[in-house]
Amino acid sequence: MGTKVFSGNTDDTFAAYKEGGFLGFGSEWRSWYIDGAGGNDKLTGGEKNDTIIGGSGNDVLKGLGGADTLEGGADNDVLYGAGVNSYDYVADTLKGGTGHDVYYAETNDLVVEAANSGYDTLHLVGSFSYAQYSMAANVEELIIDGTGNLEIIANNLDNNIKVNTSWFYGTIDGGFGVDFMEGGQGFDQLRGGGDNDTLIGGGGGDGLFGDTGNDVITGVDFSGGTGVGTLDKLTGGAGADRFILGNASQAFYDDRISTTAGTNDYALITDFQSGVDKLVIHGPSFAYIVQQEHKLGASDLKDTLIFRDNGTRTPDLIAVLQDTTTLVQTDFVSY
């Protein structure tokens, strides 16, 4: 039989487990029912199957072990289905309720969020192993904190998706909606899906596919690197897409080594359409050298190679337009 704890409308802190051990003899083997009611509560369960209800107020609910049910209720709540610093790998049910809620969940946890009930963020934690994960409905933001290989399918909202770890090696499909997707330092595969999406690869050699819509595609992380030492594969798909090869500060994929052409790090753009798509570059277009040759395989079509003209230094390869021989000045947009 479970142990029930009820609170009033004050700010409460209750933990069936806290630093140093469980509360009372045998409390680790009880199933707790904790109702915080009103106030900004901090409620923590034990190792069995607990039910924790925050009620109104900005609550922090932690399930710890067992198959727990956490309900945030009204206001802005934080729900930890997976514990704080460790993962229990037991399926929990997390219900944020109304307000801007934050979830910490593993792939086997059930996140339940109603439509139009706030801007909600899901931190996906734990260890992934070649599985498929569908993002919970009505959650707007997904932050991937876990490690391993996982195929993620987003919901159909306008999502903000970010890989926040160097050890994620998987694929992310944004689905419908206007999505902002950002990879981490690993080898990410991002697919925008329908609508006009923004894809940023981050570090590592990434594969980015805009799919339908007018997409903005960048292989590198603006703040963490310039693509030196990486080869990114960029595909726009249908629509008028923008491929970002530089910003106001610098050209991407330019290794700035005076004696080499930088042929090991560049953006491979697989479907550039002259007159439709755009190449966004650092500086004026006359600072670049364009030439055609068979760079990739033995296709009948030549590829267009774009080099950054570095004056007295060897021009540096920054992009290859696969099977593309037509390129005009209006295809470039200067930062």
Coordinates of C-alpha atoms in Angstrom, one line a residue:
M1 CA 0.0 0.0 0.0
G2 CA 1.3 3.4 -0.9
T3 CA 2.0 6.3 1.5
K4 CA 0.1 9.5 0.9
V5 CA 1.4 13.0 1.6
F6 CA -0.8 16.1 1.1
S7 CA 0.3 19.7 1.2
G8 CA -1.5 23.0 1.6
N9 CA -1.0 26.2 -0.4
T10 CA 2.5 26.9 0.8
D11 CA 6.0 26.4 -0.7
D12 CA 7.0 22.8 0.3
T13 CA 10.0 20.6 0.0
F14 CA 9.5 16.8 0.4
A15 CA 11.8 14.0 -0.5
A16 CA 11.3 10.3 0.0
Y17 CA 15.0 10.2 -0.7
K18 CA 17.5 12.9 0.0
E19 CA 21.3 13.2 0.3
G20 CA 22.4 10.7 2.9
G21 CA 19.5 8.2 2.4
F22 CA 15.8 7.6 2.5
L23 CA 13.4 9.2 5.0
G24 CA 12.6 6.7 7.7
F25 CA 13.1 2.9 7.9
G26 CA 11.7 1.1 4.8
S27 CA 10.7 4.3 2.9
E28 CA 12.7 3.1 -0.1
W29 CA 10.2 0.2 -0.5
R30 CA 7.0 2.3 -0.4
S31 CA 5.0 3.7 -3.2
W32 CA 4.5 7.4 -2.5
Y33 CA 1.5 9.5 -3.5
I34 CA 2.5 13.2 -3.0
D35 CA 0.2 16.1 -3.7
G36 CA 1.8 19.5 -3.5
A37 CA -1.4 21.5 -4.0
G38 CA -0.6 25.2 -4.2
G39 CA 2.8 26.9 -3.9
N40 CA 6.2 26.4 -5.5
D41 CA 7.0 22.9 -4.4
K42 CA 10.1 20.6 -4.7
L43 CA 8.8 17.0 -4.5
T44 CA 10.9 13.8 -4.8
G45 CA 9.8 10.2 -4.8
G46 CA 11.6 7.0 -3.9
E47 CA 12.6 3.8 -5.6
K48 CA 9.1 2.4 -6.0
N49 CA 6.2 3.4 -8.3
D50 CA 5.3 6.9 -7.1
T51 CA 2.6 9.4 -8.1
I52 CA 3.7 13.1 -7.6
I53 CA 1.3 16.0 -8.3
G54 CA 2.6 19.5 -8.2
G55 CA -0.7 21.4 -8.3
S56 CA -0.5 25.1 -9.0
G57 CA 2.8 27.0 -8.7
N58 CA 6.2 26.5 -10.3
D59 CA 7.1 23.0 -9.1
V60 CA 10.1 20.7 -9.4
L61 CA 9.1 17.0 -9.5
K62 CA 11.6 14.2 -9.4
G63 CA 10.6 10.6 -9.7
L64 CA 13.9 8.7 -9.1
G65 CA 13.5 4.9 -9.4
G66 CA 10.3 3.0 -10.3
A67 CA 7.6 3.6 -12.9
D68 CA 6.5 7.0 -11.7
T69 CA 3.7 9.4 -12.7
L70 CA 4.5 13.1 -12.4
E71 CA 1.9 15.7 -13.0
G72 CA 3.0 19.4 -12.9
G73 CA -0.4 21.0 -13.0
A74 CA -0.7 24.7 -13.5
D75 CA 2.2 27.1 -14.0
N76 CA 5.8 26.5 -15.1
D77 CA 7.1 23.1 -13.9
V78 CA 10.2 21.0 -14.2
L79 CA 9.7 17.2 -14.3
Y80 CA 12.5 14.7 -13.9
G81 CA 11.4 11.3 -15.1
A82 CA 15.0 10.0 -15.3
G83 CA 16.4 11.2 -12.0
V84 CA 18.8 14.1 -11.6
N85 CA 22.3 12.8 -12.2
S86 CA 21.5 9.2 -13.2
Y87 CA 19.0 7.3 -15.3
D88 CA 16.6 4.6 -14.1
Y89 CA 15.6 3.2 -17.5
V90 CA 12.1 2.5 -16.2
A91 CA 9.1 3.9 -18.1
D92 CA 7.7 7.0 -16.4
T93 CA 4.6 9.1 -17.3
L94 CA 5.2 12.9 -17.3
K95 CA 2.3 15.4 -17.6
G96 CA 3.3 19.0 -17.5
G97 CA -0.1 20.6 -17.5
T98 CA -0.5 24.2 -18.4
G99 CA 2.4 26.6 -18.4
H100 CA 5.9 26.5 -19.9
D101 CA 7.2 23.1 -18.7
V102 CA 10.6 21.4 -18.9
Y103 CA 10.9 17.7 -19.1
Y104 CA 13.9 15.4 -18.5
A105 CA 13.0 12.1 -20.0
E106 CA 14.5 8.9 -21.4
T107 CA 13.3 7.4 -24.7
N108 CA 10.9 4.9 -23.0
D109 CA 9.2 7.6 -20.9
L110 CA 5.8 8.9 -21.9
V111 CA 5.5 12.7 -22.1
V112 CA 1.9 14.0 -22.2
E113 CA 1.4 17.6 -23.2
A114 CA -1.9 19.2 -24.2
A115 CA -2.1 21.6 -27.2
N116 CA -1.8 25.3 -26.7
S117 CA -0.7 25.0 -23.0
G118 CA 2.6 26.8 -23.1
Y119 CA 6.1 26.6 -24.7
D120 CA 7.5 23.3 -23.5
T121 CA 11.0 21.9 -23.6
L122 CA 12.1 18.2 -23.6
H123 CA 15.6 17.2 -22.6
L124 CA 16.2 13.7 -24.0
V125 CA 18.7 11.9 -21.7
G126 CA 20.2 8.5 -21.3
S127 CA 22.0 6.1 -23.6
F128 CA 20.7 5.4 -27.0
S129 CA 21.2 2.2 -29.0
Y130 CA 20.0 2.2 -32.6
A131 CA 16.3 2.8 -31.9
Q132 CA 13.6 5.1 -33.2
Y133 CA 12.1 7.8 -31.1
S134 CA 9.0 9.9 -31.9
M135 CA 9.0 13.3 -30.2
A136 CA 6.0 13.9 -27.9
A137 CA 3.1 15.9 -29.4
N138 CA 2.6 19.5 -28.4
V139 CA 6.2 19.9 -27.2
E140 CA 8.0 22.8 -29.0
E141 CA 11.7 22.3 -28.1
L142 CA 13.9 19.2 -28.0
I143 CA 17.4 19.2 -26.5
I144 CA 19.4 16.0 -27.0
D145 CA 21.6 15.5 -23.9
G146 CA 21.9 11.7 -24.2
T147 CA 24.6 9.7 -26.0
G148 CA 24.6 7.0 -28.7
N149 CA 22.8 6.4 -32.0
L150 CA 19.1 7.3 -32.3
E151 CA 16.6 8.0 -35.1
I152 CA 14.5 10.9 -34.0
I153 CA 11.2 12.0 -35.6
A154 CA 9.9 15.4 -34.5
N155 CA 6.3 16.4 -34.2
N156 CA 4.6 18.7 -36.7
L157 CA 4.9 21.9 -34.7
D158 CA 7.5 24.7 -35.4
N159 CA 10.3 23.0 -33.4
N160 CA 13.6 24.1 -32.0
I161 CA 15.9 21.1 -31.9
K162 CA 19.4 21.1 -30.7
V163 CA 22.0 18.4 -30.1
N164 CA 23.8 19.3 -26.9
T165 CA 26.4 16.5 -26.7
S166 CA 29.5 15.5 -28.6
W167 CA 28.5 11.8 -28.4
F168 CA 25.2 11.7 -30.4
Y169 CA 25.4 9.9 -33.7
G170 CA 22.0 9.7 -35.2
T171 CA 19.4 11.2 -37.5
I172 CA 16.7 13.8 -36.8
D173 CA 13.7 14.4 -39.1
G174 CA 12.0 17.7 -38.4
G175 CA 8.7 16.7 -40.0
F176 CA 6.2 19.4 -40.9
G177 CA 6.5 22.8 -39.4
V178 CA 9.1 25.6 -39.6
D179 CA 12.0 24.1 -37.7
F180 CA 15.3 25.3 -36.4
M181 CA 17.7 22.3 -36.1
E182 CA 21.2 22.4 -34.8
G183 CA 23.6 19.5 -34.6
G184 CA 26.4 18.9 -32.1
Q185 CA 30.1 18.0 -32.5
G186 CA 29.4 14.5 -33.8
F187 CA 28.4 13.3 -37.2
D188 CA 24.8 14.5 -37.5
Q189 CA 22.2 13.7 -40.1
L190 CA 19.5 16.4 -40.1
R191 CA 16.4 16.5 -42.3
G192 CA 14.1 19.5 -42.3
G193 CA 11.0 18.0 -43.7
G194 CA 8.1 20.2 -44.9
D195 CA 8.1 24.0 -44.7
N196 CA 10.9 26.5 -44.5
D197 CA 13.6 25.2 -42.1
T198 CA 17.0 26.3 -40.8
L199 CA 19.6 23.6 -40.4
I200 CA 23.0 24.0 -38.8
G201 CA 25.4 21.1 -38.8
G202 CA 27.8 22.0 -36.0
G203 CA 31.1 20.3 -35.7
G204 CA 32.0 17.0 -37.5
G205 CA 31.2 15.9 -41.0
D206 CA 27.4 16.3 -41.2
G207 CA 24.7 15.4 -43.7
L208 CA 21.9 18.1 -44.0
F209 CA 18.8 17.7 -46.2
G210 CA 16.4 20.6 -46.3
D211 CA 13.6 18.6 -48.1
T212 CA 10.7 20.7 -49.3
G213 CA 10.4 24.5 -48.6
N214 CA 12.8 27.3 -48.8
D215 CA 15.5 26.2 -46.4
V216 CA 18.7 27.8 -44.9
I217 CA 21.5 25.3 -44.6
T218 CA 24.8 25.7 -42.8
G219 CA 27.3 22.9 -42.4
V220 CA 29.2 24.6 -39.5
D221 CA 28.6 26.0 -36.1
F222 CA 28.7 29.8 -36.3
S223 CA 30.1 30.1 -32.8
G224 CA 32.2 27.0 -32.4
G225 CA 34.1 26.5 -35.7
T226 CA 34.4 27.4 -39.4
G227 CA 34.3 24.0 -41.0
V228 CA 38.1 23.5 -41.1
G229 CA 38.9 19.8 -41.1
T230 CA 35.3 18.7 -41.9
L231 CA 33.4 17.7 -45.1
D232 CA 29.7 18.4 -44.9
K233 CA 27.1 17.1 -47.4
L234 CA 24.4 19.7 -48.0
T235 CA 21.2 19.0 -50.0
G236 CA 18.5 21.6 -50.3
G237 CA 15.7 19.5 -51.9
A238 CA 12.7 21.3 -53.5
G239 CA 12.4 25.0 -53.1
A240 CA 14.7 28.1 -53.2
D241 CA 17.4 27.2 -50.7
R242 CA 20.3 29.2 -49.2
F243 CA 23.6 27.5 -48.6
I244 CA 25.7 29.4 -46.1
L245 CA 29.4 29.4 -46.9
G246 CA 30.4 32.4 -44.8
N247 CA 29.3 35.2 -42.5
A248 CA 30.3 38.8 -41.9
S249 CA 33.5 37.7 -40.1
Q250 CA 34.9 34.9 -42.3
A251 CA 34.6 32.4 -45.0
F252 CA 33.8 28.9 -43.9
Y253 CA 36.0 25.9 -44.8
D254 CA 39.0 28.2 -45.4
D255 CA 41.9 26.5 -43.4
R256 CA 44.2 29.5 -44.1
I257 CA 47.1 27.3 -44.8
S258 CA 49.2 29.1 -47.4
T259 CA 50.6 26.1 -49.2
T260 CA 47.5 23.9 -49.6
A261 CA 44.2 24.2 -51.5
G262 CA 42.2 22.7 -48.6
T263 CA 40.7 19.9 -50.6
N264 CA 39.9 17.8 -47.5
D265 CA 37.4 20.3 -46.0
Y266 CA 34.6 21.8 -47.9
A267 CA 30.8 21.8 -48.3
L268 CA 29.5 19.3 -50.9
I269 CA 26.3 20.7 -52.3
T270 CA 24.5 18.0 -54.1
D271 CA 21.6 19.8 -55.9
F272 CA 22.4 23.4 -56.4
Q273 CA 20.0 25.1 -59.0
S274 CA 21.4 28.3 -60.6
G275 CA 18.8 31.0 -60.6
V276 CA 16.8 29.4 -57.8
D277 CA 19.2 28.7 -54.9
K278 CA 21.7 31.1 -53.4
L279 CA 25.3 30.8 -52.1
V280 CA 25.8 33.1 -49.1
I281 CA 29.5 34.1 -48.9
H282 CA 31.9 36.2 -46.9
G283 CA 33.0 39.2 -49.0
P284 CA 32.4 40.0 -52.7
S285 CA 32.0 37.4 -55.3
F286 CA 35.1 38.5 -57.1
A287 CA 37.1 37.2 -54.1
Y288 CA 36.3 33.7 -55.3
I289 CA 37.5 31.5 -58.1
V290 CA 35.1 29.2 -59.9
Q291 CA 36.2 26.3 -62.1
Q292 CA 34.6 23.1 -63.5
E293 CA 36.2 19.7 -63.3
H294 CA 35.3 16.1 -62.5
K295 CA 35.9 16.3 -58.8
L296 CA 33.4 13.6 -57.8
G297 CA 33.5 10.3 -59.6
A298 CA 33.2 9.8 -63.4
S299 CA 29.8 11.4 -64.1
D300 CA 29.2 12.9 -67.5
L301 CA 28.5 16.2 -65.8
K302 CA 31.3 18.2 -64.3
D303 CA 31.3 19.7 -60.9
T304 CA 31.7 23.4 -60.0
L305 CA 34.5 24.1 -57.5
I306 CA 34.5 27.3 -55.6
F307 CA 37.8 28.5 -54.1
R308 CA 38.4 31.5 -51.8
D309 CA 41.1 33.7 -53.4
N310 CA 43.5 34.4 -50.6
G311 CA 45.9 36.7 -52.4
T312 CA 49.4 35.5 -52.1
R313 CA 48.3 32.3 -50.4
T314 CA 47.0 29.2 -52.3
P315 CA 43.3 29.5 -53.1
D316 CA 41.3 27.4 -50.6
L317 CA 38.5 25.1 -51.7
I318 CA 35.3 25.9 -49.8
A319 CA 32.5 24.3 -51.8
V320 CA 31.8 21.7 -54.5
L321 CA 28.6 21.9 -56.5
Q322 CA 28.0 18.4 -57.6
D323 CA 26.9 17.9 -61.3
T324 CA 26.6 21.6 -61.7
T325 CA 28.2 23.6 -64.5
T326 CA 26.1 26.7 -64.5
L327 CA 26.8 29.5 -62.0
V328 CA 26.2 33.2 -62.4
Q329 CA 27.1 36.2 -60.3
T330 CA 23.5 36.6 -59.1
D331 CA 23.7 33.1 -57.5
F332 CA 26.0 34.7 -54.8
V333 CA 24.8 36.7 -51.9
S334 CA 27.6 38.6 -50.0
Y335 CA 27.6 39.1 -46.3

